[in-house]
Amino acid sequence: MPIPLFNSIASWLLKKRYHQIELFLKYPEEVQQEVLLNLIDFADETEVGLQYGYESITSYQRFAERVPIVTYEEMEPMIERARKGEQNIFWPTAIKWFAKSSGTTNAKSKFIPVSTEALEDCHYKSGKDLLCLYLNNNPDSQLFTGKSLRLGGSKELYEDNGTYFGDLSAILIDNMPFWAELSSTPSNRVSLMSEWEHKLQAIIEESIQENVTSLAGVPSWMLVLLNQVIEKTGKRHLFEIWENLEVYFHGGVSFNPYREQYRQLLPRERFRYYEIYNASEGFFAIQDQNNSQDLLLMLDYGIFYEFIPMDTFGKPEQKVIPLWEVQQGVNYAIIITTNAGLWRYQIGDTVRFTSTSPYRIRITGRTKHHINVFGEELIIENSEEALKRVCTQTGASIKEYTVAPIFMSGGEKGAHEWLVEFRNPPKDLQEFSEQLDKALQQLNSDYEAKRYKNITLNPIRLNVARDNLFYDWLKAKGKLGGQHKIPRLSNSREYMDELLKDNQPISQV
């Protein structure tokens, strides 16, 4: 099909979808109520539906009273039965795909069910919407004149019963229509290669020959790929390789620590960055404005949302509220009910609403990945913003980092220990450490209170990681590429002690 005709057809379809998006922007509560009741009605004869009497549930209030909040561990026995071929347990249509997710570096993997409905009405629909919103904001885009360079995971076959599992990105690639491959690079064959380092080289070989107009993938792993592209080609920046490159669609980890490094690779003011919020459990939000860090919560993907204010999370007084009761500025844990049979499922992410008309969010971290050993309530949003500020002040840039508590012992006060792998280290590490500590206090009043005159917490301890420490650590665990992430904040020293052991001798301030 000629490119101009393809552009015209695509633009028409995307504009048509934009009118549907406007509907949930105008009537968010009604759309969410309808989503919930449709899910309940569809699954009323499943094992879960019969257990909780879905047939007689006609309101959110009754649903919330009958159906409990669940974690993956509580749902795992049902998921394992589904993986062995049983059907109609928590969702009425057959589920043969399971997105393998291990969160950060946990040895125990999770297998998240992916239904046909979730593929079509959530994951693929969101891909179209991402383009719809981007093109609506950038009518002069030439996106469809070239290809999208995508960076995903690998696929494995669960051979005992014909069900499949792998990274979500691999499941999506394996199921997408043939025409989608024509607009992407690398080929499906290369995209689904399982060995990460060989796969990187194959991606480079294929993609440098193409007219790439967009990038899509997790920032940390995409940066590894793009730096290798520069190294292989000997070019100064990516526009010397792909002159028509115009946007990077990213998600999976916070972009803030990598922003300056991308600007060096992509030194063009009009280049766009668009963030998405997706997970193995579903696709949740899309940046809907140029030059914004706010993400529009997508309300018609077959996902019903509930939220727990983090100041009550895990406590006897824990409070669960629907979308229409949230407030701006509050940190919430997300609970989802989905068209793959996850019912009131605790996904483990936390968000903060920046707007309630429409509902826009920012991702603030994970319910398990924060530090609250001393009552300081430090979250990933704090650490990312503090690093961004201090790197700007000092001219430094980082590759990876992790933070853990130093526990009180023998009369010694506690502290936070940082392990940072720099791409460009600061000239004065002591100043970097002091400015980082100061920035954290400015961003988090609880941390500031604990640091006041060193009454509870001493200043941070900063360790400089050797080159490729985090990469080598993930490689040793067999967790390169895909959705695998470095644990940023932890209430324990498990990750920190492992990494420090492999970082001898330690450079410390």
mmCIF file of C-alpha atoms in Angstrom, residues 123-463:
data_model
loop_
_atom_site.group_PDB
_atom_site.id
_atom_site.type_symbol
_atom_site.label_atom_id
_atom_site.label_comp_id
_atom_site.label_asym_id
_atom_site.label_seq_id
_atom_site.Cartn_x
_atom_site.Cartn_y
_atom_site.Cartn_z
ATOM 1 C CA HIS A 123 -3.071 -4.332 24.891
ATOM 2 C CA TYR A 124 -3.628 -3.891 21.141
ATOM 3 C CA LYS A 125 -6.244 -1.206 21.655
ATOM 4 C CA SER A 126 -3.750 0.747 23.763
ATOM 5 C CA GLY A 127 -1.158 0.583 20.988
ATOM 6 C CA LYS A 128 -3.629 2.179 18.599
ATOM 7 C CA ASP A 129 -4.564 4.776 21.221
ATOM 8 C CA LEU A 130 -0.939 5.686 21.793
ATOM 9 C CA LEU A 131 -0.644 6.501 18.103
ATOM 10 C CA CYS A 132 -4.018 8.230 18.151
ATOM 11 C CA LEU A 133 -3.048 10.596 20.971
ATOM 12 C CA TYR A 134 0.411 11.225 19.573
ATOM 13 C CA LEU A 135 -0.885 12.034 16.080
ATOM 14 C CA ASN A 136 -3.681 14.174 17.489
ATOM 15 C CA ASN A 137 -1.005 16.307 19.179
ATOM 16 C CA ASN A 138 1.402 16.189 16.236
ATOM 17 C CA PRO A 139 -0.604 16.446 12.996
ATOM 18 C CA ASP A 140 2.568 16.970 10.918
ATOM 19 C CA SER A 141 4.043 13.643 12.041
ATOM 20 C CA GLN A 142 5.718 11.422 9.438
ATOM 21 C CA LEU A 143 5.602 8.379 11.730
ATOM 22 C CA PHE A 144 4.148 6.035 9.113
ATOM 23 C CA THR A 145 6.789 6.806 6.504
ATOM 24 C CA GLY A 146 9.221 4.542 8.391
ATOM 25 C CA LYS A 147 9.383 1.785 10.989
ATOM 26 C CA SER A 148 9.268 1.514 14.765
ATOM 27 C CA LEU A 149 12.336 0.024 16.448
ATOM 28 C CA ARG A 150 10.865 -2.132 19.211
ATOM 29 C CA LEU A 151 12.781 -3.810 22.008
ATOM 30 C CA GLY A 152 10.998 -6.664 23.764
ATOM 31 C CA GLY A 153 11.562 -9.917 25.597
ATOM 32 C CA SER A 154 11.736 -13.610 24.709
ATOM 33 C CA LYS A 155 9.252 -16.468 24.411
ATOM 34 C CA GLU A 156 9.289 -19.985 25.850
ATOM 35 C CA LEU A 157 6.826 -22.846 25.409
ATOM 36 C CA TYR A 158 5.283 -24.484 28.446
ATOM 37 C CA GLU A 159 5.339 -27.900 26.840
ATOM 38 C CA ASP A 160 3.321 -30.066 29.220
ATOM 39 C CA ASN A 161 -0.079 -28.835 28.119
ATOM 40 C CA GLY A 162 0.235 -26.441 25.212
ATOM 41 C CA THR A 163 -0.026 -23.223 27.178
ATOM 42 C CA TYR A 164 2.578 -20.565 26.485
ATOM 43 C CA PHE A 165 4.495 -18.197 28.679
ATOM 44 C CA GLY A 166 7.035 -15.445 28.088
ATOM 45 C CA ASP A 167 7.561 -11.716 28.447
ATOM 46 C CA LEU A 168 4.400 -9.786 27.677
ATOM 47 C CA SER A 169 6.134 -8.047 24.776
ATOM 48 C CA ALA A 170 6.895 -11.415 23.199
ATOM 49 C CA ILE A 171 3.283 -12.574 23.586
ATOM 50 C CA LEU A 172 2.103 -9.394 21.890
ATOM 51 C CA ILE A 173 4.605 -9.757 19.049
ATOM 52 C CA ASP A 174 3.703 -13.410 18.535
ATOM 53 C CA ASN A 175 -0.021 -12.630 18.282
ATOM 54 C CA MET A 176 -0.035 -9.337 16.390
ATOM 55 C CA PRO A 177 -1.421 -9.201 12.826
ATOM 56 C CA PHE A 178 0.968 -9.648 9.910
ATOM 57 C CA TRP A 179 0.725 -6.009 8.814
ATOM 58 C CA ALA A 180 2.089 -4.854 12.187
ATOM 59 C CA GLU A 181 5.404 -6.589 11.500
ATOM 60 C CA LEU A 182 5.717 -4.659 8.242
ATOM 61 C CA SER A 183 5.844 -1.391 10.206
ATOM 62 C CA SER A 184 8.322 -2.651 12.830
ATOM 63 C CA THR A 185 11.961 -3.609 13.121
ATOM 64 C CA PRO A 186 13.541 -6.010 13.948
ATOM 65 C CA SER A 187 11.686 -8.976 12.449
ATOM 66 C CA ASN A 188 9.605 -11.227 14.682
ATOM 67 C CA ARG A 189 12.307 -13.881 14.406
ATOM 68 C CA VAL A 190 14.910 -11.584 15.939
ATOM 69 C CA SER A 191 12.482 -9.985 18.403
ATOM 70 C CA LEU A 192 11.737 -13.386 19.916
ATOM 71 C CA MET A 193 15.340 -14.559 20.277
ATOM 72 C CA SER A 194 15.908 -15.684 23.855
ATOM 73 C CA GLU A 195 19.633 -14.944 24.368
ATOM 74 C CA TRP A 196 19.861 -11.232 25.129
ATOM 75 C CA GLU A 197 23.393 -10.364 24.004
ATOM 76 C CA HIS A 198 23.135 -12.215 20.660
ATOM 77 C CA LYS A 199 19.714 -10.692 20.189
ATOM 78 C CA LEU A 200 21.119 -7.171 20.632
ATOM 79 C CA GLN A 201 23.616 -7.692 17.838
ATOM 80 C CA ALA A 202 20.929 -9.116 15.552
ATOM 81 C CA ILE A 203 18.662 -6.136 16.245
ATOM 82 C CA ILE A 204 21.474 -3.733 15.373
ATOM 83 C CA GLU A 205 22.265 -5.537 12.120
ATOM 84 C CA GLU A 206 18.637 -5.396 10.969
ATOM 85 C CA SER A 207 17.626 -1.962 12.248
ATOM 86 C CA ILE A 208 20.525 0.172 11.021
ATOM 87 C CA GLN A 209 19.448 -0.653 7.462
ATOM 88 C CA GLU A 210 15.915 0.671 8.050
ATOM 89 C CA ASN A 211 14.266 4.100 8.051
ATOM 90 C CA VAL A 212 13.417 4.166 11.760
ATOM 91 C CA THR A 213 10.955 6.904 12.750
ATOM 92 C CA SER A 214 10.165 5.811 16.318
ATOM 93 C CA LEU A 215 11.591 3.842 19.232
ATOM 94 C CA ALA A 216 9.629 1.704 21.723
ATOM 95 C CA GLY A 217 10.928 -0.066 24.818
ATOM 96 C CA VAL A 218 12.131 0.126 28.411
ATOM 97 C CA PRO A 219 14.558 3.089 28.863
ATOM 98 C CA SER A 220 17.329 1.182 30.636
ATOM 99 C CA TRP A 221 17.597 -1.606 28.038
ATOM 100 C CA MET A 222 16.916 0.680 25.073
ATOM 101 C CA LEU A 223 19.856 2.822 26.213
ATOM 102 C CA VAL A 224 22.133 -0.236 26.139
ATOM 103 C CA LEU A 225 21.000 -0.965 22.579
ATOM 104 C CA LEU A 226 21.342 2.620 21.325
ATOM 105 C CA ASN A 227 24.822 3.057 22.790
ATOM 106 C CA GLN A 228 25.894 -0.102 20.983
ATOM 107 C CA VAL A 229 24.370 1.244 17.753
ATOM 108 C CA ILE A 230 26.505 4.392 18.135
ATOM 109 C CA GLU A 231 29.593 2.323 18.916
ATOM 110 C CA LYS A 232 29.097 0.023 15.922
ATOM 111 C CA THR A 233 28.396 2.786 13.402
ATOM 112 C CA GLY A 234 30.905 5.328 14.720
ATOM 113 C CA LYS A 235 28.304 8.103 14.413
ATOM 114 C CA ARG A 236 28.042 11.065 16.794
ATOM 115 C CA HIS A 237 24.311 10.711 17.443
ATOM 116 C CA LEU A 238 21.287 8.731 16.282
ATOM 117 C CA PHE A 239 20.028 11.254 13.739
ATOM 118 C CA GLU A 240 23.120 10.501 11.637
ATOM 119 C CA ILE A 241 21.782 6.935 11.393
ATOM 120 C CA TRP A 242 18.020 7.559 11.350
ATOM 121 C CA GLU A 243 17.449 11.143 10.219
ATOM 122 C CA ASN A 244 13.644 10.847 10.374
ATOM 123 C CA LEU A 245 13.503 9.631 13.987
ATOM 124 C CA GLU A 246 10.834 11.710 15.771
ATOM 125 C CA VAL A 247 9.544 10.019 18.972
ATOM 126 C CA TYR A 248 10.457 7.536 21.687
ATOM 127 C CA PHE A 249 7.577 5.655 23.358
ATOM 128 C CA HIS A 250 8.872 4.457 26.710
ATOM 129 C CA GLY A 251 7.662 2.792 29.905
ATOM 130 C CA GLY A 252 8.541 0.160 32.480
ATOM 131 C CA VAL A 253 10.881 2.274 34.618
ATOM 132 C CA SER A 254 11.144 5.953 35.440
ATOM 133 C CA PHE A 255 12.655 7.969 32.606
ATOM 134 C CA ASN A 256 14.144 10.693 34.830
ATOM 135 C CA PRO A 257 17.539 9.046 35.514
ATOM 136 C CA TYR A 258 18.087 8.488 31.789
ATOM 137 C CA ARG A 259 16.694 11.730 30.347
ATOM 138 C CA GLU A 260 20.002 13.564 29.902
ATOM 139 C CA GLN A 261 21.697 10.550 28.320
ATOM 140 C CA TYR A 262 18.915 10.320 25.738
ATOM 141 C CA ARG A 263 19.267 14.022 24.964
ATOM 142 C CA GLN A 264 22.922 13.444 24.158
ATOM 143 C CA LEU A 265 22.009 10.593 21.795
ATOM 144 C CA LEU A 266 19.073 12.544 20.329
ATOM 145 C CA PRO A 267 20.186 16.215 20.228
ATOM 146 C CA ARG A 268 17.130 17.679 18.520
ATOM 147 C CA GLU A 269 14.714 19.999 20.319
ATOM 148 C CA ARG A 270 11.634 18.857 18.444
ATOM 149 C CA PHE A 271 12.227 15.173 19.251
ATOM 150 C CA ARG A 272 9.318 13.836 21.351
ATOM 151 C CA TYR A 273 9.198 11.519 24.356
ATOM 152 C CA TYR A 274 5.899 9.783 25.134
ATOM 153 C CA GLU A 275 5.478 7.723 28.289
ATOM 154 C CA ILE A 276 3.171 4.743 28.723
ATOM 155 C CA TYR A 277 2.138 2.772 31.788
ATOM 156 C CA ASN A 278 1.716 -0.895 31.051
ATOM 157 C CA ALA A 279 2.384 -4.122 32.890
ATOM 158 C CA SER A 280 1.841 -7.842 32.454
ATOM 159 C CA GLU A 281 -1.566 -7.363 34.083
ATOM 160 C CA GLY A 282 -2.767 -4.718 31.635
ATOM 161 C CA PHE A 283 -2.216 -1.403 29.921
ATOM 162 C CA PHE A 284 -3.301 1.468 32.146
ATOM 163 C CA ALA A 285 -2.283 4.956 31.052
ATOM 164 C CA ILE A 286 -0.807 6.985 28.195
ATOM 165 C CA GLN A 287 0.810 10.402 28.030
ATOM 166 C CA ASP A 288 -1.770 12.445 26.137
ATOM 167 C CA GLN A 289 0.050 15.797 25.890
ATOM 168 C CA ASN A 290 3.374 16.831 24.380
ATOM 169 C CA ASN A 291 6.117 17.655 26.890
ATOM 170 C CA SER A 292 4.213 16.300 29.903
ATOM 171 C CA GLN A 293 4.944 13.757 32.611
ATOM 172 C CA ASP A 294 1.227 13.216 33.351
ATOM 173 C CA LEU A 295 -0.445 10.058 32.041
ATOM 174 C CA LEU A 296 -4.109 9.808 31.087
ATOM 175 C CA LEU A 297 -5.792 6.847 32.799
ATOM 176 C CA MET A 298 -7.533 4.846 30.055
ATOM 177 C CA LEU A 299 -10.966 3.841 31.322
ATOM 178 C CA ASP A 300 -12.445 1.642 28.569
ATOM 179 C CA TYR A 301 -9.903 -1.173 28.264
ATOM 180 C CA GLY A 302 -11.888 -3.739 30.258
ATOM 181 C CA ILE A 303 -10.115 -2.755 33.485
ATOM 182 C CA PHE A 304 -11.934 -1.475 36.570
ATOM 183 C CA TYR A 305 -9.822 0.562 38.987
ATOM 184 C CA GLU A 306 -9.821 0.869 42.760
ATOM 185 C CA PHE A 307 -7.296 2.560 45.022
ATOM 186 C CA ILE A 308 -5.943 2.305 48.562
ATOM 187 C CA PRO A 309 -4.471 5.462 50.147
ATOM 188 C CA MET A 310 -0.938 4.473 51.122
ATOM 189 C CA ASP A 311 -1.298 5.950 54.605
ATOM 190 C CA THR A 312 -3.818 3.151 55.316
ATOM 191 C CA PHE A 313 -2.258 0.418 53.139
ATOM 192 C CA GLY A 314 -1.839 -2.888 54.961
ATOM 193 C CA LYS A 315 -3.313 -1.497 58.173
ATOM 194 C CA PRO A 316 -6.513 -2.603 59.963
ATOM 195 C CA GLU A 317 -8.143 0.654 58.870
ATOM 196 C CA GLN A 318 -7.180 0.103 55.202
ATOM 197 C CA LYS A 319 -9.651 1.896 52.943
ATOM 198 C CA VAL A 320 -10.446 0.919 49.347
ATOM 199 C CA ILE A 321 -12.105 3.489 47.080
ATOM 200 C CA PRO A 322 -13.286 3.605 43.439
ATOM 201 C CA LEU A 323 -11.862 6.001 40.880
ATOM 202 C CA TRP A 324 -14.515 8.676 41.408
ATOM 203 C CA GLU A 325 -13.476 9.139 45.060
ATOM 204 C CA VAL A 326 -9.740 9.753 44.541
ATOM 205 C CA GLN A 327 -8.101 13.078 45.355
ATOM 206 C CA GLN A 328 -5.172 14.907 43.812
ATOM 207 C CA GLY A 329 -1.800 14.673 45.513
ATOM 208 C CA VAL A 330 -2.498 11.480 47.492
ATOM 209 C CA ASN A 331 -0.268 8.420 47.044
ATOM 210 C CA TYR A 332 -2.398 5.355 46.200
ATOM 211 C CA ALA A 333 -1.844 1.626 45.719
ATOM 212 C CA ILE A 334 -3.708 0.346 42.648
ATOM 213 C CA ILE A 335 -6.267 -2.477 42.709
ATOM 214 C CA ILE A 336 -7.477 -3.786 39.341
ATOM 215 C CA THR A 337 -10.268 -6.006 38.048
ATOM 216 C CA THR A 338 -9.551 -7.090 34.479
ATOM 217 C CA ASN A 339 -10.826 -8.847 31.363
ATOM 218 C CA ALA A 340 -8.306 -11.632 31.995
ATOM 219 C CA GLY A 341 -9.940 -12.683 35.277
ATOM 220 C CA LEU A 342 -7.928 -10.750 37.850
ATOM 221 C CA TRP A 343 -10.556 -9.784 40.442
ATOM 222 C CA ARG A 344 -9.652 -6.967 42.858
ATOM 223 C CA TYR A 345 -5.997 -7.779 42.252
ATOM 224 C CA GLN A 346 -3.270 -5.890 44.096
ATOM 225 C CA ILE A 347 -0.806 -5.084 41.334
ATOM 226 C CA GLY A 348 1.858 -3.597 43.625
ATOM 227 C CA ASP A 349 2.224 -0.194 41.942
ATOM 228 C CA THR A 350 1.575 3.222 43.481
ATOM 229 C CA VAL A 351 0.382 6.363 41.713
ATOM 230 C CA ARG A 352 -0.499 9.959 42.470
ATOM 231 C CA PHE A 353 -3.290 11.828 40.681
ATOM 232 C CA THR A 354 -2.240 15.138 39.175
ATOM 233 C CA SER A 355 -5.754 15.793 37.838
ATOM 234 C CA THR A 356 -9.243 14.386 38.360
ATOM 235 C CA SER A 357 -10.816 16.058 35.325
ATOM 236 C CA PRO A 358 -9.624 14.200 33.346
ATOM 237 C CA TYR A 359 -7.987 11.518 35.483
ATOM 238 C CA ARG A 360 -4.242 11.878 35.013
ATOM 239 C CA ILE A 361 -1.585 10.165 37.114
ATOM 240 C CA ARG A 362 2.116 9.897 37.763
ATOM 241 C CA ILE A 363 3.703 6.610 38.772
ATOM 242 C CA THR A 364 5.296 6.995 42.194
ATOM 243 C CA GLY A 365 6.720 3.527 42.838
ATOM 244 C CA ARG A 366 5.878 0.125 44.237
ATOM 245 C CA THR A 367 4.119 -0.865 47.433
ATOM 246 C CA LYS A 368 7.083 -3.087 48.320
ATOM 247 C CA HIS A 369 9.838 -0.846 46.957
ATOM 248 C CA HIS A 370 10.094 2.029 49.365
ATOM 249 C CA ILE A 371 12.048 2.665 52.561
ATOM 250 C CA ASN A 372 10.113 3.135 55.753
ATOM 251 C CA VAL A 373 12.397 1.576 58.336
ATOM 252 C CA PHE A 374 12.557 4.782 60.373
ATOM 253 C CA GLY A 375 9.181 6.324 59.465
ATOM 254 C CA GLU A 376 10.680 8.294 56.572
ATOM 255 C CA GLU A 377 8.290 6.957 53.841
ATOM 256 C CA LEU A 378 10.818 7.448 51.035
ATOM 257 C CA ILE A 379 9.302 6.456 47.675
ATOM 258 C CA ILE A 380 10.810 6.016 44.223
ATOM 259 C CA GLU A 381 9.325 9.287 43.002
ATOM 260 C CA ASN A 382 11.422 11.066 45.668
ATOM 261 C CA SER A 383 14.675 9.303 44.794
ATOM 262 C CA GLU A 384 14.239 9.782 41.028
ATOM 263 C CA GLU A 385 13.487 13.503 41.341
ATOM 264 C CA ALA A 386 16.343 14.059 43.809
ATOM 265 C CA LEU A 387 18.815 12.379 41.457
ATOM 266 C CA LYS A 388 17.518 14.404 38.528
ATOM 267 C CA ARG A 389 18.055 17.664 40.417
ATOM 268 C CA VAL A 390 21.530 16.791 41.663
ATOM 269 C CA CYS A 391 22.715 15.467 38.302
ATOM 270 C CA THR A 392 21.603 18.763 36.744
ATOM 271 C CA GLN A 393 23.476 20.735 39.428
ATOM 272 C CA THR A 394 26.704 18.738 39.206
ATOM 273 C CA GLY A 395 26.794 17.717 35.525
ATOM 274 C CA ALA A 396 26.755 14.037 36.482
ATOM 275 C CA SER A 397 24.702 11.280 34.870
ATOM 276 C CA ILE A 398 23.904 7.813 36.179
ATOM 277 C CA LYS A 399 23.352 4.374 34.699
ATOM 278 C CA GLU A 400 21.756 2.567 37.651
ATOM 279 C CA TYR A 401 21.295 2.812 41.398
ATOM 280 C CA THR A 402 19.780 1.109 44.429
ATOM 281 C CA VAL A 403 19.151 2.219 48.019
ATOM 282 C CA ALA A 404 18.855 0.289 51.280
ATOM 283 C CA PRO A 405 18.694 1.124 54.987
ATOM 284 C CA ILE A 406 21.616 1.012 57.376
ATOM 285 C CA PHE A 407 19.982 -0.354 60.504
ATOM 286 C CA MET A 408 20.590 1.089 63.963
ATOM 287 C CA SER A 409 23.160 -0.991 65.797
ATOM 288 C CA GLY A 410 25.303 -0.653 68.889
ATOM 289 C CA GLY A 411 24.048 2.832 69.619
ATOM 290 C CA GLU A 412 24.686 3.986 66.044
ATOM 291 C CA LYS A 413 21.921 5.849 64.270
ATOM 292 C CA GLY A 414 20.402 4.617 61.052
ATOM 293 C CA ALA A 415 20.975 5.974 57.556
ATOM 294 C CA HIS A 416 20.302 5.278 53.888
ATOM 295 C CA GLU A 417 23.019 3.621 51.833
ATOM 296 C CA TRP A 418 23.167 4.402 48.116
ATOM 297 C CA LEU A 419 24.994 2.418 45.449
ATOM 298 C CA VAL A 420 25.261 4.442 42.227
ATOM 299 C CA GLU A 421 26.809 3.465 38.909
ATOM 300 C CA PHE A 422 27.723 6.692 37.132
ATOM 301 C CA ARG A 423 27.975 7.181 33.407
ATOM 302 C CA ASN A 424 29.582 10.566 34.030
ATOM 303 C CA PRO A 425 30.685 10.880 37.666
ATOM 304 C CA PRO A 426 30.579 14.250 39.442
ATOM 305 C CA LYS A 427 33.858 16.058 40.060
ATOM 306 C CA ASP A 428 33.192 16.116 43.808
ATOM 307 C CA LEU A 429 31.526 12.993 45.221
ATOM 308 C CA GLN A 430 31.182 14.527 48.671
ATOM 309 C CA GLU A 431 29.276 17.477 47.253
ATOM 310 C CA PHE A 432 27.075 15.119 45.200
ATOM 311 C CA SER A 433 26.258 13.128 48.338
ATOM 312 C CA GLU A 434 25.450 16.244 50.375
ATOM 313 C CA GLN A 435 23.296 17.758 47.630
ATOM 314 C CA LEU A 436 21.438 14.461 47.172
ATOM 315 C CA ASP A 437 20.678 14.298 50.886
ATOM 316 C CA LYS A 438 19.503 17.913 50.820
ATOM 317 C CA ALA A 439 17.264 17.304 47.792
ATOM 318 C CA LEU A 440 15.628 14.303 49.483
ATOM 319 C CA GLN A 441 14.817 16.456 52.498
ATOM 320 C CA GLN A 442 13.268 19.122 50.257
ATOM 321 C CA LEU A 443 11.110 16.515 48.525
ATOM 322 C CA ASN A 444 10.021 14.462 51.546
ATOM 323 C CA SER A 445 9.028 16.096 54.823
ATOM 324 C CA ASP A 446 9.080 12.768 56.704
ATOM 325 C CA TYR A 447 12.670 12.162 55.624
ATOM 326 C CA GLU A 448 13.521 15.758 56.535
ATOM 327 C CA ALA A 449 12.079 15.280 60.020
ATOM 328 C CA LYS A 450 14.145 12.127 60.599
ATOM 329 C CA ARG A 451 17.271 13.898 59.338
ATOM 330 C CA TYR A 452 16.742 16.998 61.506
ATOM 331 C CA LYS A 453 20.019 17.531 63.426
ATOM 332 C CA ASN A 454 20.817 13.837 62.741
ATOM 333 C CA ILE A 455 18.425 12.908 65.551
ATOM 334 C CA THR A 456 17.202 9.662 63.880
ATOM 335 C CA LEU A 457 19.071 9.390 60.607
ATOM 336 C CA ASN A 458 22.665 10.189 59.720
ATOM 337 C CA PRO A 459 23.536 11.633 56.273
ATOM 338 C CA ILE A 460 23.383 9.197 53.377
ATOM 339 C CA ARG A 461 26.322 6.916 52.642
ATOM 340 C CA LEU A 462 27.208 6.969 48.944
ATOM 341 C CA ASN A 463 28.989 4.048 47.261
#
